[in-house]
mmCIF file of C-alpha atoms in Angstrom:
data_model
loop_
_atom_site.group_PDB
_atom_site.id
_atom_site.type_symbol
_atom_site.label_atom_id
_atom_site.label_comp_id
_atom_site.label_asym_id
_atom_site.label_seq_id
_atom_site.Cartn_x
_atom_site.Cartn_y
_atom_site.Cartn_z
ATOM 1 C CA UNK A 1240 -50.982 -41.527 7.614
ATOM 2 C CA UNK A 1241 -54.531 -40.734 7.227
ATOM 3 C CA UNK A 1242 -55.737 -38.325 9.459
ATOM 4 C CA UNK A 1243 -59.758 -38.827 10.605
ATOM 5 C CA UNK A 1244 -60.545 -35.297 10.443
ATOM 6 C CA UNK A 1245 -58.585 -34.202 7.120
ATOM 7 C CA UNK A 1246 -59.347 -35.143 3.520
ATOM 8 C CA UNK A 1247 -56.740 -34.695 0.734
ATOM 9 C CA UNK A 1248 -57.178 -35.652 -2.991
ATOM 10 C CA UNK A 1249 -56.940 -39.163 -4.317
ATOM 11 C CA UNK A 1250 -56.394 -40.476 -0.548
ATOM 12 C CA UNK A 1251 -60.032 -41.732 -0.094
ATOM 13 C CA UNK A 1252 -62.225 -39.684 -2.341
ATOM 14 C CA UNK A 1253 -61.207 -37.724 -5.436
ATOM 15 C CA UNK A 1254 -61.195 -33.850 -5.531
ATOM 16 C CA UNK A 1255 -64.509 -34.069 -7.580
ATOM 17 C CA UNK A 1256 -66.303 -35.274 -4.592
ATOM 18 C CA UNK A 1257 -64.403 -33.309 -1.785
ATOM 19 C CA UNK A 1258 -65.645 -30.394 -4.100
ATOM 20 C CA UNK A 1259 -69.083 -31.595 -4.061
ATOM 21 C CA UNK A 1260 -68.877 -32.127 -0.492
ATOM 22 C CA UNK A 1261 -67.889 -28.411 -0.194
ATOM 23 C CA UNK A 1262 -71.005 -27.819 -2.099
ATOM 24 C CA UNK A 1263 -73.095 -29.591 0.214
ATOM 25 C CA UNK A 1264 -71.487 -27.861 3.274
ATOM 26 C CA UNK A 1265 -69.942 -30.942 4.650
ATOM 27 C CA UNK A 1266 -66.159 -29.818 4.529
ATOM 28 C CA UNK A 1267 -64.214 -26.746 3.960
ATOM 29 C CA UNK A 1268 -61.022 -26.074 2.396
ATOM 30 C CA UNK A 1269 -58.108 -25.698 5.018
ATOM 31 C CA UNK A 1270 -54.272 -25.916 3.473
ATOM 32 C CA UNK A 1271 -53.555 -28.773 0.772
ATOM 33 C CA UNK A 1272 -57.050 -30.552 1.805
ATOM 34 C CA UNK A 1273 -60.431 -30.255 3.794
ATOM 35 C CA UNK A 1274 -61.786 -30.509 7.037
ATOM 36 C CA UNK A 1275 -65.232 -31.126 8.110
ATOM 37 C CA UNK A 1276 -67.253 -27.694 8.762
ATOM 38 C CA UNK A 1277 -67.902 -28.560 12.100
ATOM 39 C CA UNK A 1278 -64.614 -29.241 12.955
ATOM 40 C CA UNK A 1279 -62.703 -26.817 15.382
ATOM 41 C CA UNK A 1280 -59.387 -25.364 13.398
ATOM 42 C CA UNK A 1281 -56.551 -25.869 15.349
ATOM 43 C CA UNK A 1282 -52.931 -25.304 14.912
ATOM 44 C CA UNK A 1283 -52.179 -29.150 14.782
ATOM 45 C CA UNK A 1284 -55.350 -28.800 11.936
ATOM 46 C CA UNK A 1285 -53.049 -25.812 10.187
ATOM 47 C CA UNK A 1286 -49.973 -27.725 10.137
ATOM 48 C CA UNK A 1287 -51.010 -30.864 8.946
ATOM 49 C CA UNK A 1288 -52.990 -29.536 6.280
ATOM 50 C CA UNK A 1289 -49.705 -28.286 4.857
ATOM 51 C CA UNK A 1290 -48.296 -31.942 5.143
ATOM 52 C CA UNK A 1291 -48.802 -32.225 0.918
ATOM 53 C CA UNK A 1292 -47.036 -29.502 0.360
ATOM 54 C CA UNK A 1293 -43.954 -29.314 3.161
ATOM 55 C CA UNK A 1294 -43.237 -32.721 3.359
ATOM 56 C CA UNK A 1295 -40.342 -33.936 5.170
ATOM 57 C CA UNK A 1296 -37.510 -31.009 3.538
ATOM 58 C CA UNK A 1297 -39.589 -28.101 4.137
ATOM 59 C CA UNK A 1298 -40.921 -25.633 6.939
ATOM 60 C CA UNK A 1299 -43.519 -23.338 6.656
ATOM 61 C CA UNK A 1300 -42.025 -20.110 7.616
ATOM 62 C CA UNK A 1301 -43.246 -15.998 8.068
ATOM 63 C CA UNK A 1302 -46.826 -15.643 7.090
ATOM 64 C CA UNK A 1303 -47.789 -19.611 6.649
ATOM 65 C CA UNK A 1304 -45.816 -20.312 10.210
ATOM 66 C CA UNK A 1305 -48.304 -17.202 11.640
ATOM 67 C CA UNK A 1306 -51.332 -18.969 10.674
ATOM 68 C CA UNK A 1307 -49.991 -22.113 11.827
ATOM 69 C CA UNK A 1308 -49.446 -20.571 15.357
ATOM 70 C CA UNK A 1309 -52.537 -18.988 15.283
ATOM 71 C CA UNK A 1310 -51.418 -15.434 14.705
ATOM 72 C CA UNK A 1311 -53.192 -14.616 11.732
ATOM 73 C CA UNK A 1312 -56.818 -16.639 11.062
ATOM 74 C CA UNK A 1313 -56.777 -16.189 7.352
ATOM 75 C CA UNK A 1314 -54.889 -18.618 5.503
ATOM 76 C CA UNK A 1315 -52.605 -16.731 3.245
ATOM 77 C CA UNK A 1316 -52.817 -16.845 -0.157
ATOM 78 C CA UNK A 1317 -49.401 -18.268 -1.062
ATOM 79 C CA UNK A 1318 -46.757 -20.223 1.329
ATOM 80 C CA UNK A 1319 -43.455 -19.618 2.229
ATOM 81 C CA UNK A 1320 -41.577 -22.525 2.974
ATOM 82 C CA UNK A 1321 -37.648 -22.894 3.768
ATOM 83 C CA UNK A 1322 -35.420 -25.884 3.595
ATOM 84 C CA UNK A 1323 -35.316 -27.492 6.953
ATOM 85 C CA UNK A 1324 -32.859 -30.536 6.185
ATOM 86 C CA UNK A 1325 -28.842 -30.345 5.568
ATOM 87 C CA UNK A 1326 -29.364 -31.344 1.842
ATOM 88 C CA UNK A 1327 -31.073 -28.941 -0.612
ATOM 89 C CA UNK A 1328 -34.257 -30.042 -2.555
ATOM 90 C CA UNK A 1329 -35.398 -29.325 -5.939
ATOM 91 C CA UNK A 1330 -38.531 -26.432 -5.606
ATOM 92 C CA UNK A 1331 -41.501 -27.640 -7.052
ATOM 93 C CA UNK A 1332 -43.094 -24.641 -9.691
ATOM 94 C CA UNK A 1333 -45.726 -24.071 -7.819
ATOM 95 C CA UNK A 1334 -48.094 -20.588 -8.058
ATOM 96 C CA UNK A 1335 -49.331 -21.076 -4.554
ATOM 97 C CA UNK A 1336 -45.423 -21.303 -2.958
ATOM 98 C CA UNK A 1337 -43.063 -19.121 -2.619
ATOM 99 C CA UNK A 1338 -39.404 -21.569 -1.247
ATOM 100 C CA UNK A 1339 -36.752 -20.309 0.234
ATOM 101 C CA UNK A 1340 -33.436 -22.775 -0.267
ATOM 102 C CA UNK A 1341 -31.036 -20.879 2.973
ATOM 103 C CA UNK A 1342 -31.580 -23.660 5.373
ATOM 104 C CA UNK A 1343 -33.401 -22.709 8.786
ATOM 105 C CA UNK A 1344 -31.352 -23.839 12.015
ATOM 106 C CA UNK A 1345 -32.571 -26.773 13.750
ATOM 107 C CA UNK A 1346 -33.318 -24.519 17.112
ATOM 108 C CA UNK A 1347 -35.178 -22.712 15.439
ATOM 109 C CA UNK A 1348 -37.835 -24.985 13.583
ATOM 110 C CA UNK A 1349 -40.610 -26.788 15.785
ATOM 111 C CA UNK A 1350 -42.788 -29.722 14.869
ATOM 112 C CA UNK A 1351 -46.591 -29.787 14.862
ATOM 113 C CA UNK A 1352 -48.223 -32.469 13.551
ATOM 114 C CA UNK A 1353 -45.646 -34.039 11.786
ATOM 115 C CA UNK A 1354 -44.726 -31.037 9.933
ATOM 116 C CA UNK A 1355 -41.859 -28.436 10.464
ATOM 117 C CA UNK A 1356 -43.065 -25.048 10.961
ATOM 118 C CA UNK A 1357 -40.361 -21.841 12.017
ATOM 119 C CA UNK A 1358 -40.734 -21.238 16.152
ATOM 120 C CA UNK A 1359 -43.052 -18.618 17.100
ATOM 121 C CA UNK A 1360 -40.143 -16.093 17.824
ATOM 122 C CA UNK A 1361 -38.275 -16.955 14.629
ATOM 123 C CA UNK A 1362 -41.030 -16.374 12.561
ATOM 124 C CA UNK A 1363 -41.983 -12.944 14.628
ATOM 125 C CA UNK A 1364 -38.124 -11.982 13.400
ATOM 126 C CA UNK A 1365 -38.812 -13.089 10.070
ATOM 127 C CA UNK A 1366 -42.206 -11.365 9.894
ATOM 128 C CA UNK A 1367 -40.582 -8.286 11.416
ATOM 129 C CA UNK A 1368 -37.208 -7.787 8.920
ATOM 130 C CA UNK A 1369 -39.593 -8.103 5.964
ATOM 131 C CA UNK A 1370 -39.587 -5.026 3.537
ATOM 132 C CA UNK A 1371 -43.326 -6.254 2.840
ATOM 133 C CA UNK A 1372 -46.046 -3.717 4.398
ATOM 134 C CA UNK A 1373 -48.513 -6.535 5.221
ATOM 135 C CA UNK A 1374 -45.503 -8.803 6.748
ATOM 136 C CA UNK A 1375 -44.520 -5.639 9.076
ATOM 137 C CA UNK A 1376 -48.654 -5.158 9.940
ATOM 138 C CA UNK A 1377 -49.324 -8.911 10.854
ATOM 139 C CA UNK A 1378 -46.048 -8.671 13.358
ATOM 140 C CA UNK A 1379 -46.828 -5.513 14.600
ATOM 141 C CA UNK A 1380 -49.921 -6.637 15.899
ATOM 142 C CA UNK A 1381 -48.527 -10.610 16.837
ATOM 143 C CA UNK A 1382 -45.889 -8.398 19.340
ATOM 144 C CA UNK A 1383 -48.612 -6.291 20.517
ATOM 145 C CA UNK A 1384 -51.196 -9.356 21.384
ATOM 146 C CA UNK A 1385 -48.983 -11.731 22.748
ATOM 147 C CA UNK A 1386 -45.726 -10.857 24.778
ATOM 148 C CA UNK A 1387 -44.262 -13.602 24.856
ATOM 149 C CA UNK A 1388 -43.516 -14.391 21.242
ATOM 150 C CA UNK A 1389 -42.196 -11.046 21.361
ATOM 151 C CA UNK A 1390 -39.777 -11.346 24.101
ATOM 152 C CA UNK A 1391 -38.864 -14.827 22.143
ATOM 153 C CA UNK A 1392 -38.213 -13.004 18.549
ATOM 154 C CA UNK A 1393 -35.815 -9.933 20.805
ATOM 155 C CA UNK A 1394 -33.642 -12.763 22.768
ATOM 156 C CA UNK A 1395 -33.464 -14.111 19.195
ATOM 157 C CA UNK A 1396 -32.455 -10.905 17.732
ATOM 158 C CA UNK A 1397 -30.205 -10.588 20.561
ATOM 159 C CA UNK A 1398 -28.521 -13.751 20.212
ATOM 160 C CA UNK A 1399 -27.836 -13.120 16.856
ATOM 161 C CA UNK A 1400 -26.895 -9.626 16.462
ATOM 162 C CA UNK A 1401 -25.298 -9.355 12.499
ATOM 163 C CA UNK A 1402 -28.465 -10.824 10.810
ATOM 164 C CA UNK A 1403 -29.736 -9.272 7.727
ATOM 165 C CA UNK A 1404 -32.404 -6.698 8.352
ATOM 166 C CA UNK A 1405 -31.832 -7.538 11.810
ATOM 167 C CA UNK A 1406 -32.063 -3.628 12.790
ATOM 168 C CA UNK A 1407 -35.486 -3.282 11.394
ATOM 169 C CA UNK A 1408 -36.721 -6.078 13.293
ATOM 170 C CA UNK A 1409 -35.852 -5.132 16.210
ATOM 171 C CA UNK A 1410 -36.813 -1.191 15.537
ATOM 172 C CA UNK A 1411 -40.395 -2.767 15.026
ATOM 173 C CA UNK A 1412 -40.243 -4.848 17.419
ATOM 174 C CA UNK A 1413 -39.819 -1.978 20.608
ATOM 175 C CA UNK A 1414 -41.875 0.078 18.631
ATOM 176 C CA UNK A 1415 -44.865 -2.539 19.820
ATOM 177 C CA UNK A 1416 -43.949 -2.495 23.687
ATOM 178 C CA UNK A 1417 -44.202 1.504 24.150
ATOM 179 C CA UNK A 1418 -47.769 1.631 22.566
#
C-alpha cells in the first residue's frame, strides 16, 4: 500500500530523484524510505518505514523496536529484527541488519502500522540483558523516563523467571527505580 507521507524506491519515483529531493530539502531519510521534512515523525512513521525491510516474517526488536516506540530519536545504524512467524525465513545478507532466527512469542510482539515491532516491555528486557554498553545505556535511561515500560519489562521478567541473562536485566532494571 502506498502510504501519502512515505516514499520508497522504485514505488513512484526512483532513488535518483528521492536523492535529489533530499538535496532540495523536500524529504528526509527515515528507515527503508523518506518522508517529507515537514512532516511530524511518529512512531506509526518509524514502523512503517521499516515495512521494506521487516515484511510480514520479521519484527524489529531491542534498539530498532526503541526508536520505533519513541525511546531513542536517532535511528540506529543497523536493525535487529527477529522471526515473528512459526516458520523460519531465509536472512537476507544485508550490512544494515543484524536477524535473529529464535522466534519472538506472539504476546509479546505488537503491530504498528502494519509492521511487527517487540512490546515496549519486551524490548526494555531485551535492551536490558544485552552484554552491549550502549544497549544497557539506552534502557537505563528508557526505565528511568518512563515507568511504565519499566514495570511492563519486571512483570515480564517475573513471569518468566529462567530466561537467559534474565538476572542482569532485572539487576539493571531496579538499579533505575532507586536513583
Amino acid at each position: 500500500m502506498v502510504s501519502p507521507f512515505l516514499f520508497f524506491a522504485d514505488e513512484r519515483l526512483s532513488l535518483a530523484e528521492l536523492s535529489a529531493a533530499c538535496l532540495d530539502g523536500l524529504l528526509v531519510p527515515l528507515g527503508e524510505g523518506f518522508m517529507p521534512a515537514d512532516a511530524a515523525e511518529t512512531p506509526w512513521m518509524r514502523a512503517r518505514s521499516l515495512l521494506p525491510l521487516l515484511g510480514e516474517r520479521w519484527a524489529a526488536v531491542r534498539g530498532s523496536a526503541a526508536w520505533i516506540h519513541g525511546a531513542v530519536s536517532e535511528e540506529p545504524t543497523s536493525h535487529h529484527v527477529q522471526r515473528a512467524g512459526p516458520t523460519r525465513a531465509r536472512a537476507r545478507s544485508d550490512a544494515r541488519t543484524v536477524f535473529h532466527d529464535v522466534r519472538l512469542e506472539p504476546v509479546d510482539v505488537c503491530t504498528i502500522a502494519g509492521v511487527h515491532v517487540s512490546s515496549p516491555g519486551r524490548t526494555l528486557v531485551d535492551l536490558a540483558r544485552s552484554d552491549d554498553a550502549a544497549d544497557q545505556a539506552l534502557a537505563r535511561t528508557w526505565a528511568h523516563a518512563d515507568a511504565l515500560v519499566r514495570v511492563s519489562a519486571e512483570e515480564w521478567l517475573a513471569r518468566h523467571p529462567r530466561f537467559p541473562h534474565g538476572r542482569r536485566a532485572t539487576a539493571l532494571l531496579t538499579g533505575t527505580t532507586t536513583r
